[in-house]
Amino acid sequence: MARSWLDIDPSSDFSLANIPFGIISTPDDSSPHVGIAIGTYVLDLKVLALQIGPENLLPSGGASSLAVFAQPTLNAFAQLGRSVHRHVRERIQDLLSEDTTRPDLLKNNAELRERALVPQQSVQMHLPMVIGDYTDFYAGYHHAYAVGVMFRGPENALQPNYTHFPVGYHGRASSIVVSGTPVRRPVGQILQDPKADPKRPTVAPTQRLDIELELGCFISKSNPLGQPVGIDEAEEHVFGYVLLNDWSARDIQAWEYVPLGPFNGKNFATTISPWVVLADALEPFRTKGIENPTPVQEYLKEKREATVYDIHLEVDLTTPEGNTSTVAKTSGKNLMWSFPQMIAHHTLGGCPLRPGDLLGSGTISGPVPEQSGSLLELSEGGKREFQLNGGNETRMFLKDGDTVTLRGFCVGKAGGRVGFGECTGRVQG
């Protein structure tokens, strides 16, 4: 990978190999608009586009770059399509490269560098897209198996349909929030004694507040009502990826989910990371997912074997006193279903997806406890406490004041770390 004329720490998630897009406000411009993360800086694309002209960012004949990059969301940019995303990313990489073909545009333009490159700590981040719909899947095999064992035993851990199609449910788009937004402990109906007869629920704050470590996929391209997206075309409908924490109230969820599935136990908050990592940036990190023992239907068959990404994923839990423990480490390769398969199945009956729609992978866990993407697994369903900070503190579920931080990154053989930054939320009572 080429080197940048900017000083970028090798441990930065935002190397020249990445170029993730987000919506920013800066000290000089409080209106939300488009930027990219590079090292410890944000490159303000609204400022850049205004100064160097649209022909130096977007393909010839395309929309005005100023019009696109001055938008308060990434929806307009996403709709331009994968080839345009690739062109813009490559142009920005060239402008930031030590060996740029146009040093006059940015590298040697001290005045523009001063205005367009803003320190990240001075920038406010916003939700990257207007999210019309949100569907959360259950593609993390080890999580599905572990939870199934808790409730049905190892012989019936997975429901009979699990290996036939990617299972999912329709989530709540209005409660999706950007990283850093506090999460209020939800109130709901809880069955304090599941063995009691008759059942007598109470209304109370959840005592089993949990997290789910997931990847989110933003849709860039719509399909007409009644027209499914074929598996071979599904990649062209992907804009990019974020980290996703699907906060869950397990005691509320346990009482309400029969017979129609998740509701109030899931709809109070979902946190996503602010930077959208484009699909092209993750291409070098493709790998095989969990092998499916069941022959799938034709509409779900992908031509290539490497269908998921080897993304290193971590969960940190910080107590109200400020002590931080890494409670889980896992990988994106622990998915059994890919996002193109999710898109193909989601649209099989003719459901129209729209730019800005968000798909969640479901909890990504590994095969051993320290790779668990949820506290439900770490606590074995609330049966045992797990240690924090070398044994000084314990948890089963989250307490008020706890902060959860998700991280994800890839590192290629030639260097150039591609990461998502942080996906963080603090629990409020």
Short mmCIF file of C-alpha atoms in Angstrom, two decimals:
data_model
loop_
_atom_site.label_atom_id
_atom_site.label_comp_id
_atom_site.label_asym_id
_atom_site.label_seq_id
_atom_site.Cartn_x
_atom_site.Cartn_y
_atom_site.Cartn_z
CA MET A 1 0.00 0.00 0.00
CA ALA A 2 1.24 3.51 -0.84
CA ARG A 3 2.42 5.79 1.95
CA SER A 4 0.67 9.02 2.83
CA TRP A 5 2.34 12.42 3.17
CA LEU A 6 0.34 12.69 6.39
CA ASP A 7 1.91 11.20 9.51
CA ILE A 8 -0.32 8.19 10.22
CA ASP A 9 0.35 5.88 13.16
CA PRO A 10 0.54 2.22 11.97
CA SER A 11 -1.96 1.33 14.71
CA SER A 12 -4.57 3.76 13.37
CA ASP A 13 -7.82 2.25 12.10
CA PHE A 14 -7.87 4.96 9.46
CA SER A 15 -4.93 4.22 7.20
CA LEU A 16 -4.67 5.11 3.53
CA ALA A 17 -5.98 1.61 2.81
CA ASN A 18 -9.28 2.45 4.49
CA ILE A 19 -10.92 5.83 3.63
CA PRO A 20 -14.21 5.41 5.57
CA PHE A 21 -17.02 7.94 5.08
CA GLY A 22 -19.06 9.68 7.76
CA ILE A 23 -21.19 12.73 8.55
CA ILE A 24 -19.42 15.47 10.48
CA SER A 25 -19.86 18.92 11.96
CA THR A 26 -16.73 21.04 12.40
CA PRO A 27 -15.91 24.17 14.42
CA ASP A 28 -16.11 26.16 11.17
CA ASP A 29 -19.29 24.52 9.83
CA SER A 30 -21.98 23.31 12.24
CA SER A 31 -24.21 21.90 9.49
CA PRO A 32 -23.73 18.12 9.07
CA HIS A 33 -21.86 17.17 5.90
CA VAL A 34 -19.54 14.49 4.50
CA GLY A 35 -15.99 13.74 5.59
CA ILE A 36 -13.53 10.85 5.64
CA ALA A 37 -11.27 9.67 8.46
CA ILE A 38 -7.52 9.56 7.84
CA GLY A 39 -5.13 8.98 10.75
CA THR A 40 -6.01 11.40 13.53
CA TYR A 41 -7.68 13.78 11.07
CA VAL A 42 -10.95 14.18 9.23
CA LEU A 43 -10.76 15.32 5.62
CA ASP A 44 -13.73 17.66 5.09
CA LEU A 45 -15.06 16.70 1.65
CA LYS A 46 -17.42 19.67 1.49
CA VAL A 47 -14.47 22.05 1.79
CA LEU A 48 -12.34 19.95 -0.54
CA ALA A 49 -15.01 19.68 -3.24
CA LEU A 50 -15.66 23.41 -3.17
CA GLN A 51 -11.96 24.21 -3.66
CA ILE A 52 -10.75 21.62 -6.20
CA GLY A 53 -13.90 21.15 -8.27
CA PRO A 54 -16.14 18.16 -8.96
CA GLU A 55 -14.00 16.80 -11.79
CA ASN A 56 -11.24 15.97 -9.30
CA LEU A 57 -13.40 13.74 -7.11
CA LEU A 58 -16.34 12.27 -8.99
CA PRO A 59 -16.26 10.58 -12.42
CA SER A 60 -16.83 12.85 -15.41
CA GLY A 61 -20.49 13.40 -16.11
CA GLY A 62 -21.42 12.67 -12.49
CA ALA A 63 -23.34 14.77 -10.04
CA SER A 64 -21.77 17.85 -8.54
CA SER A 65 -19.39 16.74 -5.79
CA LEU A 66 -20.27 19.81 -3.76
CA ALA A 67 -23.98 18.90 -3.89
CA VAL A 68 -23.23 15.32 -2.80
CA PHE A 69 -20.70 16.09 -0.09
CA ALA A 70 -22.65 19.00 1.38
CA GLN A 71 -25.55 16.65 2.18
CA PRO A 72 -26.38 15.94 5.87
CA THR A 73 -26.39 12.17 5.21
CA LEU A 74 -24.53 9.68 3.02
CA ASN A 75 -27.70 8.52 1.27
CA ALA A 76 -27.12 10.61 -1.87
CA PHE A 77 -23.51 9.43 -2.16
CA ALA A 78 -24.50 5.80 -1.54
CA GLN A 79 -27.07 5.90 -4.34
CA LEU A 80 -24.39 6.80 -6.89
CA GLY A 81 -23.32 3.16 -6.89
CA ARG A 82 -20.32 1.00 -6.19
CA SER A 83 -18.28 2.13 -9.19
CA VAL A 84 -18.59 5.76 -8.08
CA HIS A 85 -17.71 4.87 -4.47
CA ARG A 86 -14.61 3.11 -5.79
CA HIS A 87 -13.63 6.06 -8.00
CA VAL A 88 -13.97 8.61 -5.18
CA ARG A 89 -12.08 6.43 -2.71
CA GLU A 90 -9.22 5.95 -5.20
CA ARG A 91 -9.10 9.70 -5.96
CA ILE A 92 -8.88 10.52 -2.24
CA GLN A 93 -6.18 7.87 -1.78
CA ASP A 94 -4.21 9.48 -4.60
CA LEU A 95 -4.60 12.98 -3.16
CA LEU A 96 -3.33 11.77 0.23
CA SER A 97 -0.52 9.61 -1.18
CA GLU A 98 3.14 10.60 -0.88
CA ASP A 99 3.41 10.04 -4.64
CA THR A 100 0.16 11.78 -5.55
CA THR A 101 -0.35 12.58 -9.22
CA ARG A 102 -1.78 15.99 -8.27
CA PRO A 103 0.34 17.47 -5.46
CA ASP A 104 -0.99 20.93 -6.37
CA LEU A 105 -4.52 20.08 -5.25
CA LEU A 106 -3.85 19.28 -1.58
CA LYS A 107 -0.35 18.11 -0.65
CA ASN A 108 1.34 21.37 -1.67
CA ASN A 109 -1.64 23.61 -0.92
CA ALA A 110 -0.98 24.70 2.65
CA GLU A 111 -4.05 26.92 2.87
CA LEU A 112 -6.42 24.15 1.77
CA ARG A 113 -4.75 21.59 4.05
CA GLU A 114 -5.32 23.93 6.98
CA ARG A 115 -9.02 24.26 6.19
CA ALA A 116 -9.84 20.74 4.97
CA LEU A 117 -7.88 18.60 7.45
CA VAL A 118 -9.54 18.86 10.86
CA PRO A 119 -8.38 17.06 14.03
CA GLN A 120 -10.82 14.26 14.85
CA GLN A 121 -11.22 15.37 18.47
CA SER A 122 -12.71 18.67 17.32
CA VAL A 123 -15.32 17.05 15.06
CA GLN A 124 -18.85 16.01 16.03
CA MET A 125 -20.08 12.80 14.44
CA HIS A 126 -23.67 12.12 13.35
CA LEU A 127 -25.64 9.10 12.15
CA PRO A 128 -24.15 8.44 8.72
CA MET A 129 -27.42 7.71 6.91
CA VAL A 130 -31.17 8.18 7.11
CA ILE A 131 -32.21 4.66 8.07
CA GLY A 132 -35.62 3.77 6.72
CA ASP A 133 -35.67 0.13 7.82
CA TYR A 134 -33.57 -2.12 9.99
CA THR A 135 -33.45 -5.92 9.82
CA ASP A 136 -31.40 -7.93 12.31
CA PHE A 137 -30.29 -11.42 11.34
CA TYR A 138 -29.02 -14.38 13.36
CA ALA A 139 -26.05 -15.39 11.22
CA GLY A 140 -23.50 -15.92 14.01
CA TYR A 141 -23.42 -19.70 14.25
CA HIS A 142 -21.67 -20.07 17.63
CA HIS A 143 -23.99 -17.56 19.32
CA ALA A 144 -27.08 -19.26 17.91
CA TYR A 145 -25.80 -22.66 19.07
CA ALA A 146 -24.76 -21.49 22.55
CA VAL A 147 -28.08 -19.76 23.23
CA GLY A 148 -29.96 -22.75 21.83
CA VAL A 149 -28.13 -25.06 24.23
CA MET A 150 -29.20 -22.86 27.16
CA PHE A 151 -32.88 -23.16 26.32
CA ARG A 152 -33.26 -26.45 24.41
CA GLY A 153 -30.16 -28.53 25.14
CA PRO A 154 -27.39 -29.56 22.72
CA GLU A 155 -29.55 -31.97 20.73
CA ASN A 156 -32.02 -29.25 19.74
CA ALA A 157 -29.79 -26.18 20.00
CA LEU A 158 -30.48 -25.01 16.45
CA GLN A 159 -34.01 -24.78 15.11
CA PRO A 160 -34.59 -26.97 12.01
CA ASN A 161 -34.69 -23.93 9.70
CA TYR A 162 -31.37 -22.41 10.84
CA THR A 163 -29.14 -23.95 8.17
CA HIS A 164 -31.66 -23.46 5.36
CA PHE A 165 -31.83 -19.65 5.26
CA PRO A 166 -30.58 -16.61 7.22
CA VAL A 167 -33.11 -16.08 10.02
CA GLY A 168 -33.96 -12.46 10.85
CA TYR A 169 -36.50 -10.09 12.34
CA HIS A 170 -37.62 -6.54 11.59
CA GLY A 171 -36.05 -4.13 14.08
CA ARG A 172 -36.76 -0.52 15.01
CA ALA A 173 -34.96 2.08 12.88
CA SER A 174 -36.00 5.08 15.00
CA SER A 175 -33.92 3.98 18.01
CA ILE A 176 -30.65 3.49 16.11
CA VAL A 177 -28.11 5.93 17.54
CA VAL A 178 -24.55 6.93 16.75
CA SER A 179 -21.62 5.92 18.95
CA GLY A 180 -21.34 7.99 22.12
CA THR A 181 -25.09 8.35 22.65
CA PRO A 182 -26.13 7.31 26.21
CA VAL A 183 -28.43 4.29 26.48
CA ARG A 184 -31.22 4.47 29.05
CA ARG A 185 -32.08 1.27 30.89
CA PRO A 186 -35.49 0.24 29.52
CA VAL A 187 -38.63 -0.60 31.49
CA GLY A 188 -40.85 -3.48 30.48
CA GLN A 189 -42.95 -6.44 31.57
CA ILE A 190 -40.79 -8.98 33.39
CA LEU A 191 -41.70 -12.40 34.70
CA GLN A 192 -39.83 -12.55 37.99
CA ASP A 193 -40.75 -16.19 38.65
CA PRO A 194 -41.08 -18.14 35.37
CA LYS A 195 -42.21 -21.25 37.28
CA ALA A 196 -45.14 -19.53 39.01
CA ASP A 197 -48.70 -20.49 38.06
CA PRO A 198 -50.49 -18.35 37.15
CA LYS A 199 -47.87 -16.14 35.50
CA ARG A 200 -47.70 -12.74 37.19
CA PRO A 201 -45.42 -10.26 35.37
CA THR A 202 -44.31 -6.98 36.87
CA VAL A 203 -43.41 -3.69 35.17
CA ALA A 204 -39.85 -2.73 36.11
CA PRO A 205 -36.47 -1.69 34.70
CA THR A 206 -34.62 -4.59 33.12
CA GLN A 207 -32.18 -6.38 35.40
CA ARG A 208 -30.60 -8.30 32.50
CA LEU A 209 -29.31 -5.58 30.21
CA ASP A 210 -27.05 -7.12 27.59
CA ILE A 211 -25.11 -6.25 24.44
CA GLU A 212 -24.72 -7.98 21.11
CA LEU A 213 -21.52 -7.62 19.08
CA GLU A 214 -22.51 -7.37 15.41
CA LEU A 215 -21.59 -6.00 12.02
CA GLY A 216 -24.02 -3.73 10.21
CA CYS A 217 -24.38 -3.45 6.44
CA PHE A 218 -25.80 -0.34 4.75
CA ILE A 219 -27.76 -0.74 1.52
CA SER A 220 -26.92 1.58 -1.38
CA LYS A 221 -29.22 0.42 -4.16
CA SER A 222 -32.96 -0.16 -4.20
CA ASN A 223 -34.87 -2.98 -5.85
CA PRO A 224 -38.43 -2.50 -7.16
CA LEU A 225 -41.37 -3.96 -5.24
CA GLY A 226 -41.88 -7.54 -6.35
CA GLN A 227 -38.39 -7.99 -7.83
CA PRO A 228 -35.94 -10.05 -5.75
CA VAL A 229 -32.20 -9.36 -5.80
CA GLY A 230 -30.23 -12.27 -7.22
CA ILE A 231 -27.28 -13.57 -5.24
CA ASP A 232 -24.88 -12.56 -8.02
CA GLU A 233 -26.12 -8.95 -7.96
CA ALA A 234 -26.39 -8.59 -4.19
CA GLU A 235 -22.86 -7.20 -3.75
CA GLU A 236 -23.80 -4.19 -5.91
CA HIS A 237 -26.47 -3.31 -3.33
CA VAL A 238 -23.89 -3.02 -0.50
CA PHE A 239 -22.60 0.46 0.39
CA GLY A 240 -20.43 -0.34 3.40
CA TYR A 241 -20.16 -1.67 6.92
CA VAL A 242 -20.27 -0.44 10.54
CA LEU A 243 -19.97 -1.98 13.97
CA LEU A 244 -23.36 -2.55 15.60
CA ASN A 245 -24.35 -3.10 19.24
CA ASP A 246 -27.88 -4.45 19.47
CA TRP A 247 -28.60 -3.71 23.14
CA SER A 248 -30.94 -6.33 24.60
CA ALA A 249 -33.10 -6.56 27.74
CA ARG A 250 -33.04 -10.32 28.23
CA ASP A 251 -35.71 -10.54 30.94
CA ILE A 252 -38.16 -8.42 28.93
CA GLN A 253 -37.30 -10.40 25.81
CA ALA A 254 -37.85 -13.76 27.52
CA TRP A 255 -41.46 -12.92 28.52
CA GLU A 256 -42.54 -11.20 25.32
CA TYR A 257 -40.93 -13.06 22.41
CA VAL A 258 -43.53 -15.88 22.15
CA PRO A 259 -45.06 -16.15 19.59
CA LEU A 260 -43.92 -13.26 17.35
CA GLY A 261 -40.32 -12.66 18.42
CA PRO A 262 -38.33 -9.64 19.71
CA PHE A 263 -40.19 -6.45 20.58
CA ASN A 264 -39.62 -4.08 23.56
CA GLY A 265 -36.63 -6.10 24.71
CA LYS A 266 -34.81 -4.93 21.57
CA ASN A 267 -36.35 -1.68 20.34
CA PHE A 268 -34.99 0.80 22.92
CA ALA A 269 -31.50 1.31 21.42
CA THR A 270 -29.11 0.04 18.76
CA THR A 271 -25.71 1.74 18.57
CA ILE A 272 -23.60 1.93 15.40
CA SER A 273 -20.10 3.24 14.76
CA PRO A 274 -20.06 6.57 12.85
CA TRP A 275 -17.62 5.70 10.04
CA VAL A 276 -18.87 3.58 7.13
CA VAL A 277 -16.09 1.33 5.82
CA LEU A 278 -16.72 0.89 2.10
CA ALA A 279 -17.15 -2.62 0.75
CA ASP A 280 -14.02 -2.26 -1.42
CA ALA A 281 -11.85 -1.52 1.63
CA LEU A 282 -12.74 -4.94 3.09
CA GLU A 283 -12.18 -6.94 -0.11
CA PRO A 284 -8.57 -7.96 0.79
CA PHE A 285 -9.83 -9.56 3.99
CA ARG A 286 -12.32 -12.02 2.55
CA THR A 287 -12.30 -15.50 4.06
CA LYS A 288 -14.47 -18.58 4.47
CA GLY A 289 -17.25 -18.48 7.03
CA ILE A 290 -18.69 -21.31 9.12
CA GLU A 291 -19.30 -24.30 6.86
CA ASN A 292 -22.99 -25.04 6.35
CA PRO A 293 -23.67 -28.80 6.39
CA THR A 294 -27.00 -28.31 4.59
CA PRO A 295 -27.21 -27.87 0.79
CA VAL A 296 -28.83 -24.47 0.31
CA GLN A 297 -31.45 -23.43 -2.22
CA GLU A 298 -30.22 -22.19 -5.58
CA TYR A 299 -31.02 -18.52 -4.83
CA LEU A 300 -28.57 -18.62 -1.88
CA LYS A 301 -25.62 -20.26 -3.67
CA GLU A 302 -22.60 -17.97 -4.01
CA LYS A 303 -19.94 -18.56 -6.65
CA ARG A 304 -16.96 -17.82 -4.42
CA GLU A 305 -15.94 -19.61 -1.26
CA ALA A 306 -14.67 -16.56 0.63
CA THR A 307 -17.98 -14.91 1.54
CA VAL A 308 -17.29 -13.20 4.90
CA TYR A 309 -14.50 -10.99 6.32
CA ASP A 310 -11.74 -11.80 8.80
CA ILE A 311 -12.38 -8.76 11.00
CA HIS A 312 -10.85 -8.83 14.49
CA LEU A 313 -13.65 -7.88 16.91
CA GLU A 314 -13.36 -6.89 20.57
CA VAL A 315 -15.68 -5.90 23.43
CA ASP A 316 -14.51 -3.66 26.27
CA LEU A 317 -16.52 -3.05 29.44
CA THR A 318 -15.63 0.04 31.49
CA THR A 319 -17.06 0.30 34.99
CA PRO A 320 -18.38 3.57 36.49
CA GLU A 321 -15.04 3.85 38.34
CA GLY A 322 -13.20 3.88 35.01
CA ASN A 323 -11.71 0.37 35.06
CA THR A 324 -11.70 -1.24 31.62
CA SER A 325 -11.69 -4.97 30.83
CA THR A 326 -11.65 -6.63 27.42
CA VAL A 327 -14.35 -9.25 27.93
CA ALA A 328 -14.39 -10.82 24.47
CA LYS A 329 -12.34 -11.19 21.29
CA THR A 330 -13.73 -12.86 18.19
CA SER A 331 -13.78 -12.59 14.39
CA GLY A 332 -16.17 -11.78 11.57
CA LYS A 333 -15.35 -15.18 10.05
CA ASN A 334 -17.68 -16.76 12.64
CA LEU A 335 -20.71 -15.96 10.47
CA MET A 336 -22.42 -18.81 8.65
CA TRP A 337 -24.45 -16.58 6.36
CA SER A 338 -23.01 -13.71 4.28
CA PHE A 339 -24.58 -10.30 3.74
CA PRO A 340 -25.26 -11.06 0.03
CA GLN A 341 -27.19 -14.14 1.19
CA MET A 342 -29.11 -11.99 3.66
CA ILE A 343 -29.99 -9.56 0.85
CA ALA A 344 -31.04 -12.37 -1.50
CA HIS A 345 -33.26 -13.96 1.15
CA HIS A 346 -34.67 -10.65 2.40
CA THR A 347 -35.86 -9.80 -1.12
CA LEU A 348 -36.90 -13.31 -2.20
CA GLY A 349 -40.60 -12.53 -1.87
CA GLY A 350 -40.24 -9.13 -3.54
CA CYS A 351 -39.50 -6.96 -0.49
CA PRO A 352 -38.00 -3.65 -1.68
CA LEU A 353 -34.81 -2.53 0.04
CA ARG A 354 -33.91 1.17 -0.11
CA PRO A 355 -30.68 3.17 0.18
CA GLY A 356 -29.90 3.63 3.86
CA ASP A 357 -31.58 0.42 5.01
CA LEU A 358 -29.47 -1.34 7.63
CA LEU A 359 -28.92 -5.07 8.02
CA GLY A 360 -27.42 -6.51 11.22
CA SER A 361 -25.43 -9.74 11.18
CA GLY A 362 -26.63 -11.03 14.52
CA THR A 363 -24.29 -11.66 17.42
CA ILE A 364 -20.81 -12.79 16.39
CA SER A 365 -19.28 -15.22 18.87
CA GLY A 366 -16.52 -17.78 18.66
CA PRO A 367 -16.59 -21.38 19.89
CA VAL A 368 -15.13 -20.66 23.37
CA PRO A 369 -16.45 -18.43 26.20
CA GLU A 370 -13.81 -15.71 25.86
CA GLN A 371 -15.01 -15.20 22.29
CA SER A 372 -18.61 -14.54 23.32
CA GLY A 373 -20.33 -11.58 21.67
CA SER A 374 -22.95 -11.25 24.42
CA LEU A 375 -23.04 -11.24 28.21
CA LEU A 376 -25.79 -13.85 28.04
CA GLU A 377 -23.16 -16.32 26.89
CA LEU A 378 -20.42 -15.08 29.23
CA SER A 379 -22.74 -15.49 32.23
CA GLU A 380 -24.18 -18.79 30.96
CA GLY A 381 -27.67 -17.37 30.88
CA GLY A 382 -27.26 -15.43 34.13
CA LYS A 383 -26.09 -18.47 36.11
CA ARG A 384 -22.58 -17.31 36.90
CA GLU A 385 -20.62 -14.09 37.27
CA PHE A 386 -17.61 -13.43 35.07
CA GLN A 387 -14.58 -11.53 36.25
CA LEU A 388 -13.47 -8.04 35.34
CA ASN A 389 -10.12 -6.39 35.98
CA GLY A 390 -8.31 -9.53 37.01
CA GLY A 391 -10.99 -10.60 39.47
CA ASN A 392 -11.57 -7.32 41.35
CA GLU A 393 -15.11 -6.95 39.99
CA THR A 394 -17.69 -9.24 38.44
CA ARG A 395 -20.73 -8.96 36.21
CA MET A 396 -23.56 -11.06 34.86
CA PHE A 397 -25.29 -8.21 33.04
CA LEU A 398 -24.71 -4.46 32.77
CA LYS A 399 -24.97 -2.04 35.69
CA ASP A 400 -25.87 1.64 35.48
CA GLY A 401 -22.79 3.64 34.57
CA ASP A 402 -21.14 0.80 32.65
CA THR A 403 -19.73 1.73 29.23
CA VAL A 404 -19.48 -0.82 26.43
CA THR A 405 -17.07 -0.24 23.55
CA LEU A 406 -16.92 -2.39 20.43
CA ARG A 407 -13.84 -2.34 18.19
CA GLY A 408 -13.15 -3.97 14.84
CA PHE A 409 -10.19 -3.93 12.47
CA CYS A 410 -8.32 -5.86 9.77
CA VAL A 411 -4.59 -5.88 9.08
CA GLY A 412 -3.29 -6.93 5.68
CA LYS A 413 -0.02 -8.68 4.88
CA ALA A 414 1.28 -5.50 3.24
CA GLY A 415 0.22 -3.37 6.21
CA GLY A 416 -2.46 -0.73 6.15
CA ARG A 417 -4.92 -1.27 8.97
CA VAL A 418 -8.60 -1.04 8.03
CA GLY A 419 -10.76 -0.41 11.08
CA PHE A 420 -14.09 1.00 12.19
CA GLY A 421 -13.07 3.14 15.15
CA GLU A 422 -15.17 2.78 18.31
CA CYS A 423 -18.82 1.91 18.85
CA THR A 424 -19.55 3.09 22.38
CA GLY A 425 -22.53 3.51 24.69
CA ARG A 426 -22.91 4.24 28.41
CA VAL A 427 -25.81 2.84 30.44
CA GLN A 428 -28.01 5.35 32.23
CA GLY A 429 -30.51 4.37 34.91
#
